[in-house]
CSV table of C-alpha atoms in Angstrom, one decimal:
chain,number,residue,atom,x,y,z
A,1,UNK,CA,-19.9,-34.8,-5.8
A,2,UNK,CA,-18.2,-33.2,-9.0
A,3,UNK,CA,-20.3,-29.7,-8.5
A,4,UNK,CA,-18.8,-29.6,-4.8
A,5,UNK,CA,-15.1,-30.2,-6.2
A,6,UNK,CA,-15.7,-27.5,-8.7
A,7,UNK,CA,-17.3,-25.1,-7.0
A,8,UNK,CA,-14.6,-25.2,-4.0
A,9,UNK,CA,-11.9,-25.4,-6.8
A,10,UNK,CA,-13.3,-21.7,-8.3
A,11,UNK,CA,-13.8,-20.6,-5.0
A,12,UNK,CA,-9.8,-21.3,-4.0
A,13,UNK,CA,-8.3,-19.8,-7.5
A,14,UNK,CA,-11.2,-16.5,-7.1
A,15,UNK,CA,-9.4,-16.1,-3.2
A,16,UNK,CA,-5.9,-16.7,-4.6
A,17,UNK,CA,-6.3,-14.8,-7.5
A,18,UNK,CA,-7.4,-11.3,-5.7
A,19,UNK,CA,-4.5,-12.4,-3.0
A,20,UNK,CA,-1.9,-12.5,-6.6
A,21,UNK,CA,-3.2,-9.2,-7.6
A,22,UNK,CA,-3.1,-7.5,-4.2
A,23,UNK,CA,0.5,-8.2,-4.3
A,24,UNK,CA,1.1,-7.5,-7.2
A,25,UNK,CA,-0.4,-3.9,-6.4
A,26,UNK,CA,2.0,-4.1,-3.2
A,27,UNK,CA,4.8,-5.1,-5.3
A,28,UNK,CA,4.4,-2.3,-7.7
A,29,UNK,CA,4.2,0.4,-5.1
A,30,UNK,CA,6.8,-0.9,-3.7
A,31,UNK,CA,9.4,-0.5,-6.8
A,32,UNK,CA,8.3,3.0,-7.5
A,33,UNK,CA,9.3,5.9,-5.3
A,34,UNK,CA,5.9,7.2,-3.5
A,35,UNK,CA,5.5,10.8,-4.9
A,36,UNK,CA,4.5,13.4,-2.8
A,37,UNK,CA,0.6,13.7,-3.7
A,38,UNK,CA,0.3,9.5,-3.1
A,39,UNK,CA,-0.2,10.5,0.6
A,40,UNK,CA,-2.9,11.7,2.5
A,41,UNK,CA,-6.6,11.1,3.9
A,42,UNK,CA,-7.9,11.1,0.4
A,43,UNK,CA,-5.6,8.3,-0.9
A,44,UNK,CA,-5.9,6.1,2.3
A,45,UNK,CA,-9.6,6.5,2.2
A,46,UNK,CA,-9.3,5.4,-1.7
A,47,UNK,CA,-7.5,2.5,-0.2
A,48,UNK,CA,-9.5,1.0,2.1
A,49,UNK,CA,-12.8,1.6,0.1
A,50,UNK,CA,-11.6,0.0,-2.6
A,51,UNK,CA,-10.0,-3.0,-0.4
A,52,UNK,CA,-13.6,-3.1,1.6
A,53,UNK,CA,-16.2,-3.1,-1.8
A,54,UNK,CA,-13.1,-5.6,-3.8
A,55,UNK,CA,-13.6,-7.9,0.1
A,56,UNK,CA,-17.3,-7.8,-0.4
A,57,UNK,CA,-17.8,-8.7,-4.3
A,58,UNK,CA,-15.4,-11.7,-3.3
A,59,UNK,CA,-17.3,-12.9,-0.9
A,60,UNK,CA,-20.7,-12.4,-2.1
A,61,UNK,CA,-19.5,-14.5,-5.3
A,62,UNK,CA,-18.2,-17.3,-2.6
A,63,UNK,CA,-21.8,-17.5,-0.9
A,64,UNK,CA,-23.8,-16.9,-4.0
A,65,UNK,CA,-21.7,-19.5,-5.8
A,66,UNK,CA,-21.8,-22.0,-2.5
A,67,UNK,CA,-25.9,-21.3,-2.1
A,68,UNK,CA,-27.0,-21.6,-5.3
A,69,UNK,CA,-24.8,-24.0,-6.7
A,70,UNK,CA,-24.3,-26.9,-4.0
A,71,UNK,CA,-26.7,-26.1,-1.2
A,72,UNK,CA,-30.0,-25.0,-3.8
A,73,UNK,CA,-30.5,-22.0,-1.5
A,74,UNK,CA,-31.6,-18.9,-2.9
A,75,UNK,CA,-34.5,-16.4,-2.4
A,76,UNK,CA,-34.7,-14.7,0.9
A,77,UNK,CA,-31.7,-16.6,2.5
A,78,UNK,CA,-29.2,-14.9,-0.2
A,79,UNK,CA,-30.9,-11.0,0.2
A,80,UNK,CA,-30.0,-11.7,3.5
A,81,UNK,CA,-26.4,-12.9,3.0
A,82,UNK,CA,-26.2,-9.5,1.0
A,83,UNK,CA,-27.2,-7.2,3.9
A,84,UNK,CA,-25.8,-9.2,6.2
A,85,UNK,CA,-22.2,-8.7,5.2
A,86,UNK,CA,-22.8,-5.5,3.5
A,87,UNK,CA,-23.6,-4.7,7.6
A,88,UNK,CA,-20.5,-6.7,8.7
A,89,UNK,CA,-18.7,-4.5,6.0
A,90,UNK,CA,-19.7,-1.3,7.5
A,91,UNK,CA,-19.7,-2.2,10.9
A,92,UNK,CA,-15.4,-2.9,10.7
A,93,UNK,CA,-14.6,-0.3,8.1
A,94,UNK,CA,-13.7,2.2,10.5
A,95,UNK,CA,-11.5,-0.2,12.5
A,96,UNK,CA,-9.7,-1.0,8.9
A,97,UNK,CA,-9.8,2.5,8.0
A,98,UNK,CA,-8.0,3.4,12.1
A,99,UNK,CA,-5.7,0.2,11.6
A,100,UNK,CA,-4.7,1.3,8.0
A,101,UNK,CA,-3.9,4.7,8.9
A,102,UNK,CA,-2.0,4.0,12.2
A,103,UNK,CA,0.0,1.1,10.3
A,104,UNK,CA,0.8,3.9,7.3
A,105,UNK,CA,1.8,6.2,10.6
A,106,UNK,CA,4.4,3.7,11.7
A,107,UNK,CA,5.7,3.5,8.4
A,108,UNK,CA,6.0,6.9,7.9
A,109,UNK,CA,7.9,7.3,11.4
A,110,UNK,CA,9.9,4.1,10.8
A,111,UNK,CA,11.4,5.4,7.4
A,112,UNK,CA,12.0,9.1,9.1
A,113,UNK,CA,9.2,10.8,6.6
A,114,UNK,CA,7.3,12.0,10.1
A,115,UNK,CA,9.0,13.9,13.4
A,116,UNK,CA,7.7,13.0,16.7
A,117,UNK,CA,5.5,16.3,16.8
A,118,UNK,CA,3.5,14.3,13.6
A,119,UNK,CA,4.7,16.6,11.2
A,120,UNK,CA,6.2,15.7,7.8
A,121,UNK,CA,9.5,16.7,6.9
């Protein structure tokens, strides 16, 4: 009973943790003016990888930690929780990677750094 308390507790603080540092990187970008080189496909790509292999570690430290430690499940069952969501990771990359770059499009428009025509002025 104790092992499943602790285990959900770390699993909680390990989500809200990388949710605290997430906006902490939000608020930080946020407070300093965007230079001119902080744009781009290179830097959105940078992004999203990094938010996509940061998702993934998470993760498989939740279902290693839940497997091993409270259901005693390891072996084959966890290579396949790795391949498994490192295939559900690729799979809906390039829908964050779209989503991301239309939402960074919007934002652009909305704050008058893009024209209609989609060029920056």
């Amino acid at each position: 009973m104790h092992l499943n308390v602790a285990l959900m507790l770390a699993g909680y603080l390990l989500v809200m943790g990388y949710l605290a540092l997430g906006l902490r990187v939000l608020r930080r970008d946020t407070v300093r003016p965007v230079p001119t080189d902080k744009r781009g496909w290179p830097v959105l790509i940078r992004k999203v990888a990094g938010t996509a292999v940061g998702g993934y570690a998470l993760l498989m430290g939740v279902v290693v930690g839940y497997y091993q430690g409270v259901a005693r499940v390891g072996g084959l069952f966890l290579a396949s929780a790795f391949t498994g969501c490192a295939l559900l990771i690729g799979v809906t990359l390039p829908a964050f990677l779209t989503a991301s770059w239309l939402a960074e499009r919007w934002h652009a428009r909305s704050s008058g750094r893009v024209d209609r025509r989609g060029a920056k002025g």
